[in-house]
Amino acid sequence: MNDIKKQFQKRASDYNSYTKWLKDEELFRLCTLPLRDYPNNAKCLDIGGGTGWLAYKDYKESGRKWTVVDISEDMGNIVPNEIEFICSKAESIPLPDESFDFIIIRSVLEYTEVDKVLLEVKRLLKEEGYFVLAQKVMDGYITDINLILKLEQLRNPLKKNLGFMSNINKSVSKTNLRILNSRTYTQNYSISYDKWLKRNGTIPEANQKELENIINNLEVDVSSRTGLKLIDNNLHSKLTWGIITCHKNSYVNPRINIVVSMIVEKTLNDKKYIVLQKRKYLYTEPHYYNVWELPQGKVEKDETIFETAKRELFEETGLNLFGSLLPNSIETINDITLNQSDVLTTVFAKGGMNYLGVCVLVKAEGEFETGIQDTEPQWVEVGSLKNKLENERFFPLNIPMIKKYIEYVG
Ligand SMILES: C[S@@+](CC[C@H](N)C(=O)[O-])C[C@H]1O[C@@H](n2cnc3c(N)ncnc32)[C@H](O)[C@@H]1O
């Protein structure tokens, strides 16, 4: 058994009660921020998730499905039954590609082969997935770096020092994950000095003596800069976390899909209505689940714009497109010029998957066939659109289209 695994097998039984930063609410909030925009069916993975504390807390709050992967079965034995546990090395995880919407790695990377683990993250994330890396960093200790490094090495000889935020950012960027946000968070904490010194027998005895020597001889100015102080047999300290949020896709070699969006208009008793529907791609795009959108779809090979529009409208709603109001002079994508005022094109760039949307105003006949794609199409009064746009969630590509339409109808 490797030494890191041995250490965590030993630490497992009192890991939850002993680890001071584990239950910090703000740290939890920062680590799970991208999940706030996800519905509760997002599939989540905690790599090196230990006792499953973070996974279980989010599960209790949201009901989301979590998997914890960890090298130590003893840590895994503490993971609650509601959370799936897989005993595996983070460098090679026995799960299929693109299995997760969200992946977190907290306080683990320093024990692993960093590049291999980050490649696993990239492989396991779904196309639109998010990744959070939370890691203790030295950025808060610039002037006392050698002292802090020495303490870390004595307390945890198996840990690699990953250094500063800048090093971690570099490793993540190498994997082509796109960094959306990179921040630090500093916690102050205090812990029983005896526990800190001995930690469940995992700190070598010789190191304990040296640790004791350093702590008992701290200079006052070092204490005030680092926050390291021994008061009433409690050790006070501060801890700086680097927290990086990434999207799976970088802008390298982005794909562009051409999408035809339709504003399907009808007039009834002097009132204008258009068709809106709710996005229902639960598994592929959970973060847009239940968001309003126009009927729309990607242009397929050799299709004209109106062939795409006709096909997509029928597939999504059961309606038959029979006439176009705007534009009236284009047939294929090649006919569109950049300054064409009667075609609204919008670009929605998100990373690897980008959309160029062409919006057409059309008429249709027939009745909705509900249940075809579960999209719940409905006629929405044009007068209510402005309010809806301000207060409800819309698919980003369609927002400028609908705004322009509202201007157009006055
Ligand atoms: C400090 S604990 C952090 C646990 C958890 N992420 C948390 O935030 O509470 C580090 C965890 O990483 C696990 N670990 C270390 N090296 C690993 C590896 N190569 N593969 C998978 N897990 C590993 C350990 O077993 C331990 O549970």
CSV table of C-alpha atoms and ligand atoms in Angstrom, one decimal:
chain,number,residue,atom,x,y,z
A,1,MET,CA,0.0,0.0,0.0
A,2,ASN,CA,1.4,3.4,-0.8
A,3,ASP,CA,2.3,5.8,2.0
A,4,ILE,CA,-0.3,8.4,1.2
A,5,LYS,CA,-3.0,5.8,1.2
A,6,LYS,CA,-1.7,4.4,4.6
A,7,GLN,CA,-1.7,7.9,6.1
A,8,PHE,CA,-5.4,8.5,5.1
A,9,GLN,CA,-6.4,5.0,6.2
A,10,LYS,CA,-5.1,5.9,9.7
A,11,ARG,CA,-6.7,9.4,9.6
A,12,ALA,CA,-10.1,8.2,8.4
A,13,SER,CA,-11.8,7.6,11.8
A,14,ASP,CA,-11.4,11.1,13.1
A,15,TYR,CA,-11.0,13.0,9.8
A,16,ASN,CA,-14.4,14.7,10.1
A,17,SER,CA,-14.0,15.8,13.7
A,18,TYR,CA,-10.4,16.7,13.4
A,19,THR,CA,-10.2,18.7,10.1
A,20,LYS,CA,-10.7,22.3,11.1
A,21,TRP,CA,-11.5,23.7,7.7
A,22,LEU,CA,-13.8,20.9,6.7
A,23,LYS,CA,-17.1,22.5,7.8
A,24,ASP,CA,-16.3,26.1,6.9
A,25,GLU,CA,-19.5,27.4,5.3
A,26,GLU,CA,-17.8,30.1,3.2
A,27,LEU,CA,-15.3,27.6,1.8
A,28,PHE,CA,-18.2,25.2,1.0
A,29,ARG,CA,-20.1,28.1,-0.7
A,30,LEU,CA,-17.1,29.1,-2.9
A,31,CYS,CA,-16.3,25.4,-3.8
A,32,THR,CA,-19.9,24.8,-5.0
A,33,LEU,CA,-20.7,28.2,-6.6
A,34,PRO,CA,-21.3,26.9,-10.1
A,35,LEU,CA,-23.9,24.5,-8.7
A,36,ARG,CA,-26.2,27.4,-7.9
A,37,ASP,CA,-27.1,27.7,-11.6
A,38,TYR,CA,-27.7,23.9,-11.9
A,39,PRO,CA,-30.9,22.1,-11.5
A,40,ASN,CA,-30.9,19.4,-8.8
A,41,ASN,CA,-30.3,16.6,-11.3
A,42,ALA,CA,-26.7,17.6,-12.2
A,43,LYS,CA,-24.3,14.7,-11.8
A,44,CYS,CA,-21.4,15.6,-9.5
A,45,LEU,CA,-18.0,14.1,-8.7
A,46,ASP,CA,-15.7,14.7,-5.8
A,47,ILE,CA,-12.2,13.4,-6.7
A,48,GLY,CA,-10.2,12.6,-3.5
A,49,GLY,CA,-13.5,13.3,-1.8
A,50,GLY,CA,-12.4,11.5,1.4
A,51,THR,CA,-15.3,10.9,3.8
A,52,GLY,CA,-17.8,12.5,1.4
A,53,TRP,CA,-18.5,15.5,3.7
A,54,LEU,CA,-18.8,18.1,0.9
A,55,ALA,CA,-20.8,15.7,-1.4
A,56,TYR,CA,-23.2,14.8,1.4
A,57,LYS,CA,-23.8,18.4,2.5
A,58,ASP,CA,-24.7,19.4,-1.1
A,59,TYR,CA,-26.8,16.2,-1.5
A,60,LYS,CA,-28.8,17.0,1.7
A,61,GLU,CA,-29.4,20.6,0.4
A,62,SER,CA,-30.2,19.8,-3.2
A,63,GLY,CA,-30.8,16.0,-3.7
A,64,ARG,CA,-28.1,16.0,-6.4
A,65,LYS,CA,-26.5,12.7,-7.3
A,66,TRP,CA,-22.9,12.6,-6.1
A,67,THR,CA,-20.0,10.2,-6.6
A,68,VAL,CA,-16.9,10.2,-4.4
A,69,VAL,CA,-13.6,8.7,-5.7
A,70,ASP,CA,-10.8,8.2,-3.2
A,71,ILE,CA,-7.7,6.0,-2.9
A,72,SER,CA,-8.6,5.1,0.7
A,73,GLU,CA,-11.3,2.5,1.4
A,74,ASP,CA,-11.3,3.5,5.1
A,75,MET,CA,-12.2,7.1,4.1
A,76,GLY,CA,-14.8,5.6,1.8
A,77,ASN,CA,-16.4,3.6,4.7
A,78,ILE,CA,-17.4,6.8,6.2
A,79,VAL,CA,-19.1,8.1,3.1
A,80,PRO,CA,-22.9,8.1,3.7
A,81,ASN,CA,-24.9,5.5,1.7
A,82,GLU,CA,-26.7,8.2,-0.3
A,83,ILE,CA,-23.4,9.0,-2.0
A,84,GLU,CA,-21.8,6.5,-4.5
A,85,PHE,CA,-18.2,5.6,-3.5
A,86,ILE,CA,-15.6,4.4,-5.9
A,87,CYS,CA,-12.2,3.3,-4.5
A,88,SER,CA,-9.7,4.4,-7.1
A,89,LYS,CA,-6.6,6.5,-7.8
A,90,ALA,CA,-7.5,10.0,-9.1
A,91,GLU,CA,-5.0,9.5,-11.9
A,92,SER,CA,-7.0,6.8,-13.6
A,93,ILE,CA,-10.7,6.7,-12.7
A,94,PRO,CA,-12.8,3.7,-14.0
A,95,LEU,CA,-15.7,5.8,-15.3
A,96,PRO,CA,-16.8,6.6,-18.9
A,97,ASP,CA,-15.9,9.9,-20.6
A,98,GLU,CA,-18.2,12.9,-20.2
A,99,SER,CA,-20.0,11.5,-17.2
A,100,PHE,CA,-20.3,14.6,-15.0
A,101,ASP,CA,-21.7,18.1,-15.0
A,102,PHE,CA,-19.6,19.2,-12.1
A,103,ILE,CA,-16.3,18.0,-10.6
A,104,ILE,CA,-14.5,19.2,-7.5
A,105,ILE,CA,-11.0,18.5,-6.2
A,106,ARG,CA,-10.4,19.9,-2.7
A,107,SER,CA,-7.1,19.6,-0.9
A,108,VAL,CA,-6.0,16.5,-2.9
A,109,LEU,CA,-3.8,17.6,-5.7
A,110,GLU,CA,-0.7,17.9,-3.5
A,111,TYR,CA,-0.8,14.1,-3.1
A,112,THR,CA,-1.2,13.2,-6.7
A,113,GLU,CA,0.4,13.4,-10.2
A,114,VAL,CA,-1.1,16.7,-11.0
A,115,ASP,CA,-1.1,16.6,-14.8
A,116,LYS,CA,-2.7,13.1,-15.0
A,117,VAL,CA,-5.4,14.0,-12.6
A,118,LEU,CA,-6.3,17.2,-14.5
A,119,LEU,CA,-6.5,15.2,-17.7
A,120,GLU,CA,-8.9,12.8,-16.0
A,121,VAL,CA,-11.0,15.9,-15.0
A,122,LYS,CA,-11.1,17.0,-18.6
A,123,ARG,CA,-12.1,13.6,-19.8
A,124,LEU,CA,-14.8,13.0,-17.3
A,125,LEU,CA,-16.5,16.4,-17.6
A,126,LYS,CA,-19.5,16.8,-20.0
A,127,GLU,CA,-19.2,19.3,-22.8
A,128,GLU,CA,-20.7,22.2,-20.8
A,129,GLY,CA,-19.4,21.0,-17.4
A,130,TYR,CA,-17.7,23.0,-14.6
A,131,PHE,CA,-14.7,22.1,-12.5
A,132,VAL,CA,-13.6,23.6,-9.2
A,133,LEU,CA,-10.1,23.2,-7.8
A,134,ALA,CA,-9.6,24.2,-4.2
A,135,GLN,CA,-6.1,24.1,-2.9
A,136,LYS,CA,-4.1,25.5,0.1
A,137,VAL,CA,-1.6,28.0,-1.3
A,138,MET,CA,1.3,30.0,0.1
A,139,ASP,CA,0.2,33.4,-1.3
A,140,GLY,CA,-0.6,34.7,2.2
A,141,TYR,CA,2.9,34.1,3.5
A,142,ILE,CA,5.2,35.8,1.0
A,143,THR,CA,7.6,37.1,3.7
A,144,ASP,CA,7.6,34.0,5.9
A,145,ILE,CA,7.6,31.4,3.1
A,146,ASN,CA,10.5,29.4,4.3
A,147,LEU,CA,9.1,29.0,7.8
A,148,ILE,CA,5.7,27.9,6.6
A,149,LEU,CA,7.3,25.5,4.1
A,150,LYS,CA,9.4,23.9,6.9
A,151,LEU,CA,6.3,23.5,9.1
A,152,GLU,CA,4.4,21.9,6.2
A,153,GLN,CA,7.2,19.5,5.4
A,154,LEU,CA,7.5,18.4,9.0
A,155,ARG,CA,3.8,17.9,9.5
A,156,ASN,CA,3.1,16.3,6.2
A,157,PRO,CA,6.2,14.9,4.5
A,158,LEU,CA,4.2,13.1,1.8
A,159,LYS,CA,2.6,16.3,0.6
A,160,LYS,CA,4.1,18.1,-2.5
A,161,ASN,CA,4.2,21.8,-2.2
A,162,LEU,CA,2.1,23.3,-5.0
A,163,GLY,CA,3.2,26.8,-4.1
A,164,PHE,CA,1.3,29.7,-5.3
A,165,MET,CA,-2.0,30.4,-7.1
A,166,SER,CA,0.1,31.2,-10.2
A,167,ASN,CA,1.5,27.6,-10.3
A,168,ILE,CA,-1.9,26.0,-10.0
A,169,ASN,CA,-3.4,28.3,-12.7
A,170,LYS,CA,-0.6,27.3,-15.0
A,171,SER,CA,-1.2,23.5,-14.5
A,172,VAL,CA,-4.9,24.0,-15.1
A,173,SER,CA,-4.3,26.1,-18.2
A,174,LYS,CA,-2.0,23.4,-19.7
A,175,THR,CA,-4.9,21.0,-19.7
A,176,ASN,CA,-6.9,23.5,-21.8
A,177,LEU,CA,-9.6,23.9,-19.2
A,178,ARG,CA,-10.9,27.4,-19.4
A,179,ILE,CA,-10.4,29.4,-16.2
A,180,LEU,CA,-13.4,31.5,-15.4
A,181,ASN,CA,-12.5,32.6,-12.0
A,182,SER,CA,-9.5,32.4,-9.7
A,183,ARG,CA,-9.6,33.7,-6.1
A,184,THR,CA,-8.1,33.3,-2.7
A,185,TYR,CA,-9.9,32.9,0.6
A,186,THR,CA,-8.2,33.1,4.0
A,187,GLN,CA,-9.5,31.4,7.1
A,188,ASN,CA,-8.4,31.9,10.6
A,189,TYR,CA,-8.7,28.8,12.8
A,190,SER,CA,-7.5,27.4,16.1
A,191,ILE,CA,-6.8,23.8,17.0
A,192,SER,CA,-5.7,21.9,20.1
A,193,TYR,CA,-1.9,22.0,20.0
A,194,ASP,CA,-1.5,18.4,21.0
A,195,LYS,CA,-3.7,17.2,18.2
A,196,TRP,CA,-1.9,19.4,15.7
A,197,LEU,CA,1.4,18.1,16.8
A,198,LYS,CA,0.5,14.4,16.8
A,199,ARG,CA,-2.4,14.1,14.4
A,200,ASN,CA,-3.5,10.5,14.9
A,201,GLY,CA,0.0,9.2,14.9
A,202,THR,CA,0.7,10.1,11.3
A,203,ILE,CA,3.4,12.7,12.0
A,204,PRO,CA,6.8,11.1,12.7
A,205,GLU,CA,8.0,11.5,16.3
A,206,ALA,CA,11.3,13.3,15.3
A,207,ASN,CA,9.3,15.8,13.3
A,208,GLN,CA,7.0,16.4,16.3
A,209,LYS,CA,10.0,17.6,18.4
A,210,GLU,CA,11.2,19.9,15.7
A,211,LEU,CA,7.7,21.3,15.2
A,212,GLU,CA,7.4,22.0,18.9
A,213,ASN,CA,10.8,23.7,18.9
A,214,ILE,CA,9.7,26.1,16.0
A,215,ILE,CA,6.3,26.9,17.5
A,216,ASN,CA,7.7,27.6,21.0
A,217,ASN,CA,10.3,30.0,19.6
A,218,LEU,CA,8.3,32.1,17.1
A,219,GLU,CA,9.3,35.7,16.9
A,220,VAL,CA,6.6,38.3,17.7
A,221,ASP,CA,6.7,39.9,14.3
A,222,VAL,CA,6.5,36.5,12.5
A,223,SER,CA,3.5,35.6,14.7
A,224,SER,CA,1.7,38.8,13.9
A,225,ARG,CA,2.3,38.4,10.1
A,226,THR,CA,1.4,34.7,9.9
A,227,GLY,CA,-1.2,34.6,12.6
A,228,LEU,CA,0.6,31.6,14.1
A,229,LYS,CA,0.2,31.8,17.9
A,230,LEU,CA,0.1,29.4,20.8
A,231,ILE,CA,-2.5,30.5,23.4
A,232,ASP,CA,-3.8,28.2,26.2
A,233,ASN,CA,-2.6,25.1,24.5
A,234,ASN,CA,-4.4,26.1,21.3
A,235,LEU,CA,-2.6,26.8,18.1
A,236,HIS,CA,-4.0,29.7,16.2
A,237,SER,CA,-3.2,30.0,12.5
A,238,LYS,CA,-4.5,31.2,9.2
A,239,LEU,CA,-5.0,29.2,6.0
A,240,THR,CA,-5.1,30.6,2.5
A,241,TRP,CA,-7.1,28.7,-0.2
A,242,GLY,CA,-6.8,29.1,-3.9
A,243,ILE,CA,-10.1,28.4,-5.5
A,244,ILE,CA,-10.3,28.1,-9.3
A,245,THR,CA,-13.5,27.6,-11.3
A,246,CYS,CA,-13.1,26.3,-14.8
A,247,HIS,CA,-15.3,25.4,-17.8
A,248,LYS,CA,-14.4,22.3,-19.7
A,249,ASN,CA,-13.8,24.1,-22.9
A,250,SER,CA,-11.0,26.5,-23.8
A,251,TYR,CA,-11.3,28.7,-26.9
A,252,VAL,CA,-8.8,26.5,-28.7
A,253,ASN,CA,-10.4,25.1,-31.9
A,254,PRO,CA,-14.0,26.1,-31.0
A,255,ARG,CA,-16.8,24.6,-32.9
A,256,ILE,CA,-19.5,26.8,-34.4
A,257,ASN,CA,-23.0,25.6,-35.0
A,258,ILE,CA,-25.3,27.6,-37.3
A,259,VAL,CA,-28.8,27.7,-35.7
A,260,VAL,CA,-32.0,28.9,-37.3
A,261,SER,CA,-34.3,30.4,-34.6
A,262,MET,CA,-38.0,31.1,-35.4
A,263,ILE,CA,-40.3,33.8,-34.2
A,264,VAL,CA,-43.6,32.1,-35.2
A,265,GLU,CA,-46.2,34.8,-35.1
A,266,LYS,CA,-50.1,34.7,-35.2
A,267,THR,CA,-52.7,37.3,-34.6
A,268,LEU,CA,-55.9,36.5,-32.7
A,269,ASN,CA,-58.6,39.1,-31.8
A,270,ASP,CA,-56.2,41.9,-32.7
A,271,LYS,CA,-53.5,40.5,-30.4
A,272,LYS,CA,-50.2,39.2,-31.5
A,273,TYR,CA,-48.7,36.0,-30.1
A,274,ILE,CA,-45.5,34.1,-30.7
A,275,VAL,CA,-44.4,30.5,-29.8
A,276,LEU,CA,-42.1,30.0,-26.8
A,277,GLN,CA,-41.1,26.7,-25.3
A,278,LYS,CA,-39.1,25.4,-22.4
A,279,ARG,CA,-35.7,23.8,-22.9
A,280,LYS,CA,-35.9,20.2,-21.5
A,281,TYR,CA,-32.4,18.8,-22.2
A,282,LEU,CA,-32.1,17.4,-18.7
A,283,TYR,CA,-29.0,15.4,-19.1
A,284,THR,CA,-27.0,17.2,-21.8
A,285,GLU,CA,-27.6,20.8,-20.7
A,286,PRO,CA,-28.9,20.7,-17.1
A,287,HIS,CA,-28.0,24.3,-16.5
A,288,TYR,CA,-30.5,25.5,-19.2
A,289,TYR,CA,-33.2,23.2,-18.0
A,290,ASN,CA,-36.6,24.9,-18.0
A,291,VAL,CA,-35.2,28.0,-19.6
A,292,TRP,CA,-37.5,29.7,-22.3
A,293,GLU,CA,-36.4,29.5,-25.9
A,294,LEU,CA,-37.7,30.0,-29.4
A,295,PRO,CA,-38.2,27.0,-31.6
A,296,GLN,CA,-34.9,26.4,-33.3
A,297,GLY,CA,-32.2,24.0,-34.5
A,298,LYS,CA,-29.0,23.4,-36.2
A,299,VAL,CA,-28.7,23.7,-40.0
A,300,GLU,CA,-28.1,20.2,-41.5
A,301,LYS,CA,-26.0,19.5,-44.5
A,302,ASP,CA,-27.4,21.0,-47.8
A,303,GLU,CA,-30.4,22.5,-46.1
A,304,THR,CA,-31.7,26.0,-46.9
A,305,ILE,CA,-32.6,28.2,-43.9
A,306,PHE,CA,-36.3,27.7,-44.5
A,307,GLU,CA,-35.9,23.9,-44.8
A,308,THR,CA,-34.2,23.9,-41.4
A,309,ALA,CA,-36.9,26.2,-40.0
A,310,LYS,CA,-39.7,24.0,-41.4
A,311,ARG,CA,-38.1,20.7,-40.2
A,312,GLU,CA,-37.2,22.0,-36.7
A,313,LEU,CA,-40.6,23.7,-36.1
A,314,PHE,CA,-42.4,20.5,-37.0
A,315,GLU,CA,-40.1,18.3,-34.9
A,316,GLU,CA,-40.3,20.5,-31.9
A,317,THR,CA,-44.0,21.6,-31.9
A,318,GLY,CA,-46.0,19.8,-34.6
A,319,LEU,CA,-46.8,23.1,-36.4
A,320,ASN,CA,-46.4,23.5,-40.2
A,321,LEU,CA,-44.4,26.5,-41.4
A,322,PHE,CA,-46.2,28.0,-44.4
A,323,GLY,CA,-44.8,31.5,-44.9
A,324,SER,CA,-42.0,33.7,-44.0
A,325,LEU,CA,-42.5,37.4,-43.0
A,326,LEU,CA,-38.9,38.3,-42.6
A,327,PRO,CA,-36.5,38.0,-44.3
A,328,ASN,CA,-37.8,37.7,-47.9
A,329,SER,CA,-34.6,37.7,-49.9
A,330,ILE,CA,-32.4,34.9,-48.6
A,331,GLU,CA,-32.3,31.2,-49.2
A,332,THR,CA,-29.1,29.8,-47.8
A,333,ILE,CA,-26.6,30.9,-45.3
A,334,ASN,CA,-24.4,32.0,-48.2
A,335,ASP,CA,-26.9,34.7,-49.1
A,336,ILE,CA,-26.6,36.5,-45.8
A,337,THR,CA,-24.4,39.6,-45.8
A,338,LEU,CA,-23.2,41.2,-42.6
A,339,ASN,CA,-25.2,44.4,-42.9
A,340,GLN,CA,-28.4,42.8,-43.9
A,341,SER,CA,-30.9,44.6,-41.8
A,342,ASP,CA,-33.8,42.2,-42.0
A,343,VAL,CA,-31.9,39.2,-40.7
A,344,LEU,CA,-31.0,39.1,-37.0
A,345,THR,CA,-27.9,37.1,-36.4
A,346,THR,CA,-26.5,36.7,-32.9
A,347,VAL,CA,-23.4,34.9,-31.7
A,348,PHE,CA,-23.3,33.0,-28.5
A,349,ALA,CA,-19.7,32.0,-27.7
A,350,LYS,CA,-19.3,29.8,-24.7
A,351,GLY,CA,-16.0,28.1,-25.3
A,352,GLY,CA,-15.8,24.8,-27.3
A,353,MET,CA,-19.4,25.0,-28.5
A,354,ASN,CA,-20.5,28.3,-30.0
A,355,TYR,CA,-23.7,29.2,-31.9
A,356,LEU,CA,-24.3,31.6,-34.7
A,357,GLY,CA,-28.0,32.2,-34.6
A,358,VAL,CA,-30.1,33.4,-37.6
A,359,CYS,CA,-33.6,34.5,-36.6
A,360,VAL,CA,-36.5,34.4,-39.1
A,361,LEU,CA,-40.1,35.6,-38.6
A,362,VAL,CA,-42.6,33.1,-39.9
A,363,LYS,CA,-46.2,32.0,-39.9
A,364,ALA,CA,-47.4,28.5,-39.2
A,365,GLU,CA,-50.5,26.4,-39.2
A,366,GLY,CA,-51.8,23.5,-37.2
A,367,GLU,CA,-52.0,22.6,-33.6
A,368,PHE,CA,-49.3,21.8,-31.1
A,369,GLU,CA,-48.4,18.2,-30.7
A,370,THR,CA,-47.3,18.1,-27.2
A,371,GLY,CA,-45.0,15.4,-25.9
A,372,ILE,CA,-43.0,15.2,-29.2
A,373,GLN,CA,-39.9,16.5,-27.6
A,374,ASP,CA,-41.3,17.4,-24.2
A,375,THR,CA,-40.7,21.0,-24.9
A,376,GLU,CA,-44.2,22.3,-23.9
A,377,PRO,CA,-44.6,24.9,-26.7
A,378,GLN,CA,-47.1,27.6,-26.0
A,379,TRP,CA,-48.5,30.8,-27.6
A,380,VAL,CA,-47.3,33.8,-25.6
A,381,GLU,CA,-48.8,37.2,-26.0
A,382,VAL,CA,-46.3,39.6,-27.5
A,383,GLY,CA,-47.4,42.3,-25.0
A,384,SER,CA,-46.1,40.2,-22.1
A,385,LEU,CA,-42.7,39.5,-23.7
A,386,LYS,CA,-40.8,42.5,-22.2
A,387,ASN,CA,-41.8,41.6,-18.7
A,388,LYS,CA,-41.0,37.9,-19.2
A,389,LEU,CA,-37.5,38.8,-20.5
A,390,GLU,CA,-36.9,40.9,-17.5
A,391,ASN,CA,-38.1,38.4,-14.9
A,392,GLU,CA,-37.6,34.9,-16.3
A,393,ARG,CA,-34.7,32.9,-17.7
A,394,PHE,CA,-34.2,32.8,-21.5
A,395,PHE,CA,-31.7,30.9,-23.6
A,396,PRO,CA,-28.9,33.5,-24.2
A,397,LEU,CA,-28.9,33.2,-28.0
A,398,ASN,CA,-32.5,34.2,-28.1
A,399,ILE,CA,-32.5,37.2,-25.9
A,400,PRO,CA,-31.2,39.8,-28.5
A,401,MET,CA,-33.6,38.2,-31.1
A,402,ILE,CA,-36.7,38.7,-28.9
A,403,LYS,CA,-35.6,42.2,-27.9
A,404,LYS,CA,-35.2,43.1,-31.6
A,405,TYR,CA,-38.6,41.6,-32.4
A,406,ILE,CA,-40.2,43.7,-29.6
A,407,GLU,CA,-38.7,46.8,-31.1
A,408,TYR,CA,-39.8,45.7,-34.6
A,409,VAL,CA,-43.5,45.3,-33.6
A,410,GLY,CA,-43.3,48.5,-31.6
B,1,LIG,C1,-7.0,16.2,2.8
B,1,LIG,S1,-8.0,14.9,2.2
B,1,LIG,C2,-9.3,15.9,1.4
B,1,LIG,C3,-10.6,15.1,1.4
B,1,LIG,C4,-11.8,15.9,0.8
B,1,LIG,N1,-11.5,16.4,-0.6
B,1,LIG,C5,-12.2,17.1,1.6
B,1,LIG,O1,-12.2,18.2,1.1
B,1,LIG,O2,-12.5,16.9,2.8
B,1,LIG,C6,-7.2,14.2,0.9
B,1,LIG,C7,-7.9,13.0,0.3
B,1,LIG,O3,-7.2,12.7,-0.9
B,1,LIG,C8,-7.1,11.2,-1.0
B,1,LIG,N2,-6.1,10.9,-2.0
B,1,LIG,C9,-4.8,11.2,-1.9
B,1,LIG,N3,-4.1,10.8,-3.0
B,1,LIG,C10,-5.0,10.3,-3.8
B,1,LIG,C11,-5.0,9.7,-5.1
B,1,LIG,N4,-3.8,9.6,-5.8
B,1,LIG,N5,-6.1,9.3,-5.7
B,1,LIG,C12,-7.3,9.4,-5.0
B,1,LIG,N6,-7.4,9.9,-3.8
B,1,LIG,C13,-6.3,10.4,-3.2
B,1,LIG,C14,-6.9,10.8,0.4
B,1,LIG,O4,-7.2,9.4,0.6
B,1,LIG,C15,-7.8,11.8,1.2
B,1,LIG,O5,-9.1,11.2,1.4
